[in-house]
Amino acid sequence: MQKVGFFRSIHVKFVLIYVMLILIAMEVIGLYFARELEQTLKTNFTTSIADRMSLVEFSVLEEMTKKRATDDPQTLEMSLRAVLSGFKSEDINEIRVISAGNLILATSADNQSVVGQRSPVEIVRKSITSKSPDEVINLNLKTRNRVLVRATPIIVDEEVIGTLYLEANIEKVFTQIDEVNQILAGGVAVSLTITIILGILIAQTMTRPISDMRRQAQAMAKGNFSRKVRVYGNDEMGQLAIAFNHLTNQLQESQSSTESERRKLASVLENMTDGVIATDRKGRVSLINDSALVMLRLTRDLVLNRPISSILGLEQEYAFEDLIQIKESIALDFSTKDQPYILRANFSVTQRETGFVNGLIVVLHDNTEQEKIDMERREFVSNVSHELRTPLTTMRSYLEALADGAWKNEEIAPSFLHVTQTETERMIRLVNDLLKLSRMDSKDYDLNKEWVEFNYFFNSIIDRFEFSKSQEVHFVRLLSSNELFVEIDTDKMTQVLDNIISNALKYSPDGGNIRFGITMSDNLIKVMISDDGMGIPQANVKRIFDRFYRADRARSRALGGTGLGLAIAREMIMAHGGEIWAESEEGKGTTIIFTLPFELQEDGEWD
């Protein structure tokens, strides 16, 4: 693991943050204290000046309004000068009395030459105009000291008769403020030094457990779970250390369990006869057992991290996204001219609870022998059927000719001809049925579908059997009142119904009932044909659709048939997108049920 730099260390960051917070707090407090101190000192100074100015204003007003024996200006000037000199102090630089006409009447300064001149100070004019006191702090350019300048109008009967102008030395106030700020800065420096030392000590108490957990995490990453984190206290960091140690124990147990399961899985995969391939979420091969390598005739280096569709030779037909959606198995044909070699691949998606696809599991099975058996069986049935059909047809024609006139031997010929003709017909039906099944197995047939109204179609077939039946069996029709349109091959569906109804007639006793019903469910119609025959044992119900299967062989032979009728019916129903099954109770009868897709008639749709 990369070493953490000094300035990136949480220890340094903690100390810096701690010091910055204390510094900000001190700065805020210092600024607030300095501002308030400055405002207080300035307010106290100006208040003190204002109070003394009130006394001066009273005395000056009294002198200016006093009746004198003569109007000599010098007499007024001397009186005002005597008043002003009595208020002269260390912090007051100068006091002037200025008339309403902006002439200086008297001054407390040593320079008396300004008396009788116009006052150039702007604050005086503002005070006279506004009839209210005004003050401002200016900088004395000669002494570089700050001076408080104040102008107070002298009002008699709401008329300004003059202004009292004052200059006070406020520099001492700012000197005191600077001294206090220096003291405050020194205190801040001492406080920061103590704060940094305490911050380092406090940070060490917090970062030491974190450093221990970091070292433990590095050891765990290398597979060492024996080391434990030291618990320094019972605070949050101590609880975190306890939880970390508990996590270490749990991870150690989980790793042991995972390793054990991994060894079991590896043993199972290596000893499986079927090939197993696992991919990641992008379809690249991440795991393959030896059986799969043998089946694919590849080496592990050529398979790992390659796309699964490329490994299976399906890149032209399927992408990885298509393989995820496949539910049925796929045949992989690796056959050569000299030797057939066919694998069967089954796909299973691995995904999380949220539905996120983690990958794909492919199970390979060598299906070569099974395919060879099926192929040989189909070829055998097809060859036997073709070989038998020609001589049997010739025999049938010859026997029919004999039956028409060449039966001079009245004792032997009729019986011989009848048995031969019956067996010939049976074998011809067998050959025809075998040919039909052979074509269905090889999918070598076409459905000539057309839309028909199934109730009408079904009724026409039932009518044909009802008119031609030779035994006392009652037909009960429970058909739908709705017009149900299905897309079917009428010839093949007629053969299906013929086979089912023929079986029902064969096994129905005299006086029994054959019931025909149609129901609707979602987008399917369910067709039911039931009889009151001997029924089929429950263990054999599912086998009646197998080829050549007979529930009661002795009786079936007596009644005729090849044993392929229901097998042909199943193949044809499945070709139409439906299903067929049987329900039976021994001694009470059998019901054959099949489904077909349908559409209800809508107004004007089939006009």
Short mmCIF file of N, CA, C and O in Angstrom, two decimals, residues 83-176:
data_model
loop_
_atom_site.label_atom_id
_atom_site.label_comp_id
_atom_site.label_asym_id
_atom_site.label_seq_id
_atom_site.Cartn_x
_atom_site.Cartn_y
_atom_site.Cartn_z
N VAL A 83 -13.61 83.69 29.08
CA VAL A 83 -14.42 82.47 29.31
C VAL A 83 -13.70 81.25 28.75
O VAL A 83 -13.62 80.20 29.40
N LEU A 84 -13.16 81.36 27.52
CA LEU A 84 -12.52 80.21 26.87
C LEU A 84 -11.25 79.78 27.60
O LEU A 84 -10.94 78.59 27.67
N SER A 85 -10.52 80.72 28.11
CA SER A 85 -9.28 80.37 28.80
C SER A 85 -9.54 79.57 30.07
O SER A 85 -8.70 78.79 30.51
N GLY A 86 -10.72 79.72 30.61
CA GLY A 86 -11.03 78.98 31.82
C GLY A 86 -11.30 77.50 31.54
O GLY A 86 -11.24 76.68 32.47
N PHE A 87 -11.59 77.14 30.30
CA PHE A 87 -11.88 75.74 29.94
C PHE A 87 -10.73 75.06 29.19
O PHE A 87 -10.87 73.95 28.69
N LYS A 88 -9.60 75.74 29.12
CA LYS A 88 -8.46 75.17 28.42
C LYS A 88 -7.88 74.04 29.24
O LYS A 88 -7.73 74.15 30.46
N SER A 89 -7.61 72.87 28.56
CA SER A 89 -7.06 71.69 29.25
C SER A 89 -6.06 71.00 28.33
O SER A 89 -5.84 71.42 27.18
N GLU A 90 -5.48 69.89 28.84
CA GLU A 90 -4.43 69.19 28.09
C GLU A 90 -4.96 68.56 26.81
O GLU A 90 -4.27 68.51 25.79
N ASP A 91 -6.19 68.01 26.85
CA ASP A 91 -6.73 67.32 25.68
C ASP A 91 -7.50 68.23 24.74
O ASP A 91 -7.90 67.81 23.66
N ILE A 92 -7.73 69.50 25.13
CA ILE A 92 -8.41 70.44 24.25
C ILE A 92 -7.37 71.36 23.66
O ILE A 92 -6.70 72.11 24.38
N ASN A 93 -7.20 71.32 22.34
CA ASN A 93 -6.19 72.13 21.67
C ASN A 93 -6.65 73.58 21.52
O ASN A 93 -5.87 74.51 21.76
N GLU A 94 -7.90 73.78 21.08
CA GLU A 94 -8.38 75.13 20.79
C GLU A 94 -9.89 75.16 20.84
O GLU A 94 -10.54 74.22 20.42
N ILE A 95 -10.42 76.34 21.34
CA ILE A 95 -11.87 76.58 21.30
C ILE A 95 -12.06 77.94 20.66
O ILE A 95 -11.41 78.93 21.04
N ARG A 96 -12.96 77.99 19.69
CA ARG A 96 -13.27 79.25 19.01
C ARG A 96 -14.75 79.54 19.13
O ARG A 96 -15.57 78.63 19.12
N VAL A 97 -15.02 80.86 19.18
CA VAL A 97 -16.40 81.32 19.11
C VAL A 97 -16.55 82.02 17.78
O VAL A 97 -15.80 82.99 17.49
N ILE A 98 -17.49 81.56 16.97
CA ILE A 98 -17.68 82.07 15.61
C ILE A 98 -19.08 82.61 15.52
O ILE A 98 -20.06 81.98 15.97
N SER A 99 -19.20 83.79 14.91
CA SER A 99 -20.51 84.43 14.78
C SER A 99 -21.34 83.74 13.72
O SER A 99 -20.84 82.89 12.97
N ALA A 100 -22.63 84.16 13.65
CA ALA A 100 -23.52 83.60 12.64
C ALA A 100 -23.06 83.97 11.24
O ALA A 100 -23.38 83.29 10.28
N GLY A 101 -22.29 85.06 11.15
CA GLY A 101 -21.77 85.47 9.85
C GLY A 101 -20.47 84.79 9.51
O GLY A 101 -19.78 85.24 8.59
N ASN A 102 -20.07 83.80 10.29
CA ASN A 102 -18.89 82.98 10.04
C ASN A 102 -17.59 83.75 10.32
O ASN A 102 -16.56 83.48 9.73
N LEU A 103 -17.64 84.76 11.27
CA LEU A 103 -16.45 85.48 11.69
C LEU A 103 -15.99 84.94 13.02
O LEU A 103 -16.79 84.66 13.92
N ILE A 104 -14.68 84.80 13.18
CA ILE A 104 -14.12 84.31 14.43
C ILE A 104 -14.16 85.45 15.44
O ILE A 104 -13.52 86.50 15.26
N LEU A 105 -14.90 85.27 16.55
CA LEU A 105 -15.04 86.30 17.58
C LEU A 105 -13.98 86.15 18.65
O LEU A 105 -13.53 87.14 19.23
N ALA A 106 -13.56 84.94 18.97
CA ALA A 106 -12.57 84.72 20.02
C ALA A 106 -11.97 83.34 19.86
O ALA A 106 -12.58 82.45 19.25
N THR A 107 -10.77 83.11 20.41
CA THR A 107 -10.10 81.82 20.37
C THR A 107 -9.31 81.63 21.65
O THR A 107 -8.84 82.61 22.25
N SER A 108 -9.17 80.40 22.07
CA SER A 108 -8.39 80.09 23.28
C SER A 108 -6.93 79.87 22.96
O SER A 108 -6.12 79.66 23.87
N ALA A 109 -6.55 79.88 21.68
CA ALA A 109 -5.17 79.64 21.28
C ALA A 109 -4.33 80.89 21.51
O ALA A 109 -4.85 82.01 21.66
N ASP A 110 -3.02 80.73 21.51
CA ASP A 110 -2.11 81.87 21.71
C ASP A 110 -2.11 82.78 20.49
O ASP A 110 -1.88 83.99 20.61
N ASN A 111 -2.38 82.22 19.34
CA ASN A 111 -2.40 83.02 18.12
C ASN A 111 -3.74 83.73 18.02
O ASN A 111 -4.76 83.12 17.66
N GLN A 112 -3.74 85.04 18.33
CA GLN A 112 -4.97 85.82 18.31
C GLN A 112 -5.16 86.53 16.98
O GLN A 112 -6.13 87.28 16.82
N SER A 113 -4.30 86.28 16.06
CA SER A 113 -4.40 86.97 14.77
C SER A 113 -5.59 86.50 13.95
O SER A 113 -6.00 87.18 13.01
N VAL A 114 -6.16 85.32 14.28
CA VAL A 114 -7.29 84.79 13.50
C VAL A 114 -8.59 85.46 13.89
O VAL A 114 -9.60 85.30 13.20
N VAL A 115 -8.59 86.19 15.01
CA VAL A 115 -9.82 86.86 15.47
C VAL A 115 -10.19 87.92 14.46
O VAL A 115 -9.36 88.72 14.03
N GLY A 116 -11.47 87.94 14.10
CA GLY A 116 -11.98 88.89 13.13
C GLY A 116 -11.94 88.38 11.71
O GLY A 116 -12.51 89.00 10.81
N GLN A 117 -11.29 87.26 11.47
CA GLN A 117 -11.25 86.66 10.13
C GLN A 117 -12.38 85.66 9.95
O GLN A 117 -12.98 85.20 10.92
N ARG A 118 -12.66 85.35 8.67
CA ARG A 118 -13.72 84.39 8.37
C ARG A 118 -13.18 82.96 8.62
O ARG A 118 -12.03 82.64 8.32
N SER A 119 -14.04 82.12 9.11
CA SER A 119 -13.64 80.72 9.43
C SER A 119 -13.69 79.88 8.14
O SER A 119 -14.71 79.85 7.44
N PRO A 120 -12.59 79.22 7.83
CA PRO A 120 -12.56 78.40 6.60
C PRO A 120 -13.05 76.96 6.81
O PRO A 120 -13.01 76.16 5.90
N VAL A 121 -13.51 76.65 7.99
CA VAL A 121 -13.86 75.26 8.32
C VAL A 121 -15.27 74.96 7.82
O VAL A 121 -16.23 75.67 8.15
N GLU A 122 -15.39 73.89 7.05
CA GLU A 122 -16.68 73.51 6.45
C GLU A 122 -17.68 73.04 7.49
O GLU A 122 -18.88 73.29 7.37
N ILE A 123 -17.20 72.39 8.54
CA ILE A 123 -18.12 71.85 9.56
C ILE A 123 -18.87 72.95 10.28
O ILE A 123 -19.99 72.75 10.76
N VAL A 124 -18.25 74.16 10.32
CA VAL A 124 -18.92 75.30 10.96
C VAL A 124 -20.13 75.72 10.17
O VAL A 124 -21.22 75.96 10.72
N ARG A 125 -19.95 75.83 8.84
CA ARG A 125 -21.09 76.22 7.99
C ARG A 125 -22.22 75.19 8.08
O ARG A 125 -23.39 75.52 8.11
N LYS A 126 -21.85 73.86 8.10
CA LYS A 126 -22.88 72.82 8.22
C LYS A 126 -23.63 72.93 9.53
O LYS A 126 -24.85 72.76 9.58
N SER A 127 -22.91 73.22 10.61
CA SER A 127 -23.55 73.33 11.93
C SER A 127 -24.53 74.50 11.96
O SER A 127 -25.62 74.39 12.53
N ILE A 128 -24.11 75.66 11.37
CA ILE A 128 -25.00 76.84 11.35
C ILE A 128 -26.22 76.55 10.50
O ILE A 128 -27.35 76.91 10.85
N THR A 129 -26.00 75.92 9.37
CA THR A 129 -27.13 75.63 8.46
C THR A 129 -28.11 74.64 9.06
O THR A 129 -29.32 74.82 8.99
N SER A 130 -27.58 73.57 9.65
CA SER A 130 -28.46 72.50 10.17
C SER A 130 -28.96 72.77 11.57
O SER A 130 -29.85 72.06 12.05
N LYS A 131 -28.37 73.80 12.25
CA LYS A 131 -28.76 74.13 13.62
C LYS A 131 -28.59 72.95 14.57
O LYS A 131 -29.36 72.77 15.52
N SER A 132 -27.61 72.09 14.30
CA SER A 132 -27.36 70.92 15.14
C SER A 132 -25.86 70.70 15.24
O SER A 132 -25.12 71.09 14.35
N PRO A 133 -25.41 70.10 16.38
CA PRO A 133 -23.98 69.86 16.54
C PRO A 133 -23.48 68.87 15.48
O PRO A 133 -24.20 68.00 15.02
N ASP A 134 -22.23 69.00 15.12
CA ASP A 134 -21.60 68.11 14.16
C ASP A 134 -20.15 67.91 14.58
O ASP A 134 -19.54 68.84 15.13
N GLU A 135 -19.63 66.67 14.33
CA GLU A 135 -18.26 66.39 14.71
C GLU A 135 -17.63 65.44 13.70
O GLU A 135 -18.31 64.67 13.03
N VAL A 136 -16.29 65.51 13.62
CA VAL A 136 -15.53 64.69 12.70
C VAL A 136 -14.11 64.57 13.24
O VAL A 136 -13.64 65.43 13.99
N ILE A 137 -13.46 63.43 12.87
CA ILE A 137 -12.06 63.21 13.29
C ILE A 137 -11.18 63.47 12.08
O ILE A 137 -11.30 62.81 11.04
N ASN A 138 -10.26 64.44 12.21
CA ASN A 138 -9.34 64.80 11.13
C ASN A 138 -7.91 64.48 11.55
O ASN A 138 -7.61 64.26 12.72
N LEU A 139 -7.01 64.49 10.56
CA LEU A 139 -5.59 64.24 10.80
C LEU A 139 -4.84 65.57 10.71
O LEU A 139 -4.93 66.28 9.70
N ASN A 140 -4.11 65.88 11.80
CA ASN A 140 -3.28 67.08 11.82
C ASN A 140 -2.04 66.82 11.00
O ASN A 140 -1.23 65.95 11.33
N LEU A 141 -1.89 67.55 9.87
CA LEU A 141 -0.79 67.29 8.95
C LEU A 141 0.57 67.62 9.55
O LEU A 141 1.59 67.06 9.14
N LYS A 142 0.60 68.53 10.52
CA LYS A 142 1.88 68.91 11.11
C LYS A 142 2.34 67.89 12.15
O LYS A 142 3.46 67.42 12.14
N THR A 143 1.43 67.57 13.07
CA THR A 143 1.81 66.67 14.17
C THR A 143 1.53 65.22 13.84
O THR A 143 1.96 64.32 14.57
N ARG A 144 0.77 64.95 12.74
CA ARG A 144 0.37 63.59 12.32
C ARG A 144 -0.46 62.91 13.40
O ARG A 144 -0.51 61.70 13.50
N ASN A 145 -1.15 63.74 14.21
CA ASN A 145 -2.05 63.22 15.24
C ASN A 145 -3.49 63.39 14.79
O ASN A 145 -3.82 64.33 14.05
N ARG A 146 -4.33 62.51 15.25
CA ARG A 146 -5.76 62.62 14.96
C ARG A 146 -6.42 63.60 15.92
O ARG A 146 -6.14 63.57 17.13
N VAL A 147 -7.31 64.43 15.38
CA VAL A 147 -7.94 65.52 16.14
C VAL A 147 -9.44 65.40 16.00
O VAL A 147 -9.96 65.19 14.89
N LEU A 148 -10.17 65.54 17.12
CA LEU A 148 -11.63 65.56 17.09
C LEU A 148 -12.08 67.00 16.90
O LEU A 148 -11.75 67.88 17.70
N VAL A 149 -12.79 67.27 15.83
CA VAL A 149 -13.31 68.60 15.52
C VAL A 149 -14.80 68.58 15.76
O VAL A 149 -15.50 67.71 15.23
N ARG A 150 -15.31 69.57 16.55
CA ARG A 150 -16.72 69.60 16.91
C ARG A 150 -17.23 71.02 16.77
O ARG A 150 -16.58 71.99 17.19
N ALA A 151 -18.38 71.14 16.15
CA ALA A 151 -19.03 72.46 15.99
C ALA A 151 -20.42 72.39 16.59
O ALA A 151 -21.22 71.53 16.20
N THR A 152 -20.70 73.30 17.56
CA THR A 152 -22.00 73.31 18.25
C THR A 152 -22.65 74.67 18.05
O THR A 152 -22.08 75.72 18.44
N PRO A 153 -23.83 74.74 17.40
CA PRO A 153 -24.47 76.05 17.19
C PRO A 153 -24.99 76.64 18.51
O PRO A 153 -25.44 75.91 19.39
N ILE A 154 -24.92 78.00 18.61
CA ILE A 154 -25.46 78.74 19.78
C ILE A 154 -26.78 79.33 19.32
O ILE A 154 -26.83 80.16 18.41
N ILE A 155 -27.87 78.88 19.92
CA ILE A 155 -29.21 79.23 19.45
C ILE A 155 -29.93 80.00 20.53
O ILE A 155 -29.95 79.61 21.71
N VAL A 156 -30.53 81.11 20.09
CA VAL A 156 -31.37 81.92 20.99
C VAL A 156 -32.68 82.15 20.27
O VAL A 156 -32.69 82.71 19.16
N ASP A 157 -33.76 81.76 20.91
CA ASP A 157 -35.11 81.90 20.32
C ASP A 157 -35.13 81.32 18.91
O ASP A 157 -35.59 81.95 17.94
N GLU A 158 -34.61 80.10 18.82
CA GLU A 158 -34.60 79.36 17.55
C GLU A 158 -33.83 80.08 16.45
O GLU A 158 -34.03 79.81 15.27
N GLU A 159 -32.93 80.95 16.84
CA GLU A 159 -32.11 81.66 15.86
C GLU A 159 -30.65 81.46 16.23
O GLU A 159 -30.25 81.64 17.39
N VAL A 160 -29.83 81.04 15.24
CA VAL A 160 -28.42 80.79 15.46
C VAL A 160 -27.69 82.13 15.51
O VAL A 160 -27.72 82.91 14.54
N ILE A 161 -27.07 82.40 16.69
CA ILE A 161 -26.32 83.66 16.82
C ILE A 161 -24.82 83.42 16.75
O ILE A 161 -24.05 84.37 16.73
N GLY A 162 -24.44 82.14 16.70
CA GLY A 162 -23.02 81.84 16.61
C GLY A 162 -22.77 80.35 16.71
O GLY A 162 -23.70 79.53 16.86
N THR A 163 -21.46 80.01 16.65
CA THR A 163 -21.07 78.60 16.71
C THR A 163 -19.86 78.46 17.61
O THR A 163 -18.95 79.30 17.57
N LEU A 164 -19.88 77.39 18.40
CA LEU A 164 -18.75 77.07 19.27
C LEU A 164 -17.93 75.97 18.59
O LEU A 164 -18.41 74.85 18.41
N TYR A 165 -16.71 76.31 18.19
CA TYR A 165 -15.83 75.39 17.44
C TYR A 165 -14.74 74.88 18.38
O TYR A 165 -14.12 75.68 19.09
N LEU A 166 -14.50 73.54 18.35
CA LEU A 166 -13.53 72.93 19.26
C LEU A 166 -12.66 71.95 18.51
O LEU A 166 -13.14 71.19 17.67
N GLU A 167 -11.36 71.95 18.85
CA GLU A 167 -10.41 70.95 18.38
C GLU A 167 -9.82 70.24 19.61
O GLU A 167 -9.22 70.91 20.46
N ALA A 168 -10.03 68.87 19.69
CA ALA A 168 -9.54 68.10 20.84
C ALA A 168 -8.56 67.03 20.36
O ALA A 168 -8.75 66.44 19.29
N ASN A 169 -7.56 66.74 21.14
CA ASN A 169 -6.53 65.74 20.81
C ASN A 169 -7.07 64.35 21.20
O ASN A 169 -7.08 63.99 22.38
N ILE A 170 -7.50 63.55 20.16
CA ILE A 170 -8.05 62.20 20.40
C ILE A 170 -7.02 61.11 20.15
O ILE A 170 -7.32 59.93 20.24
N GLU A 171 -5.77 61.53 19.86
CA GLU A 171 -4.72 60.57 19.55
C GLU A 171 -4.44 59.64 20.73
O GLU A 171 -4.10 58.47 20.54
N LYS A 172 -4.62 60.12 21.95
CA LYS A 172 -4.37 59.27 23.10
C LYS A 172 -5.31 58.06 23.13
O LYS A 172 -4.92 56.98 23.57
N VAL A 173 -6.52 58.29 22.66
CA VAL A 173 -7.49 57.18 22.62
C VAL A 173 -7.00 56.09 21.69
O VAL A 173 -7.01 54.89 22.02
N PHE A 174 -6.52 56.45 20.51
CA PHE A 174 -6.04 55.46 19.55
C PHE A 174 -4.75 54.81 20.02
O PHE A 174 -4.48 53.63 19.73
N THR A 175 -3.94 55.58 20.78
CA THR A 175 -2.73 54.99 21.36
C THR A 175 -3.09 53.90 22.36
O THR A 175 -2.47 52.82 22.39
N GLN A 176 -4.10 54.15 23.16
CA GLN A 176 -4.56 53.13 24.11
C GLN A 176 -5.09 51.89 23.37
O GLN A 176 -4.84 50.74 23.79
#
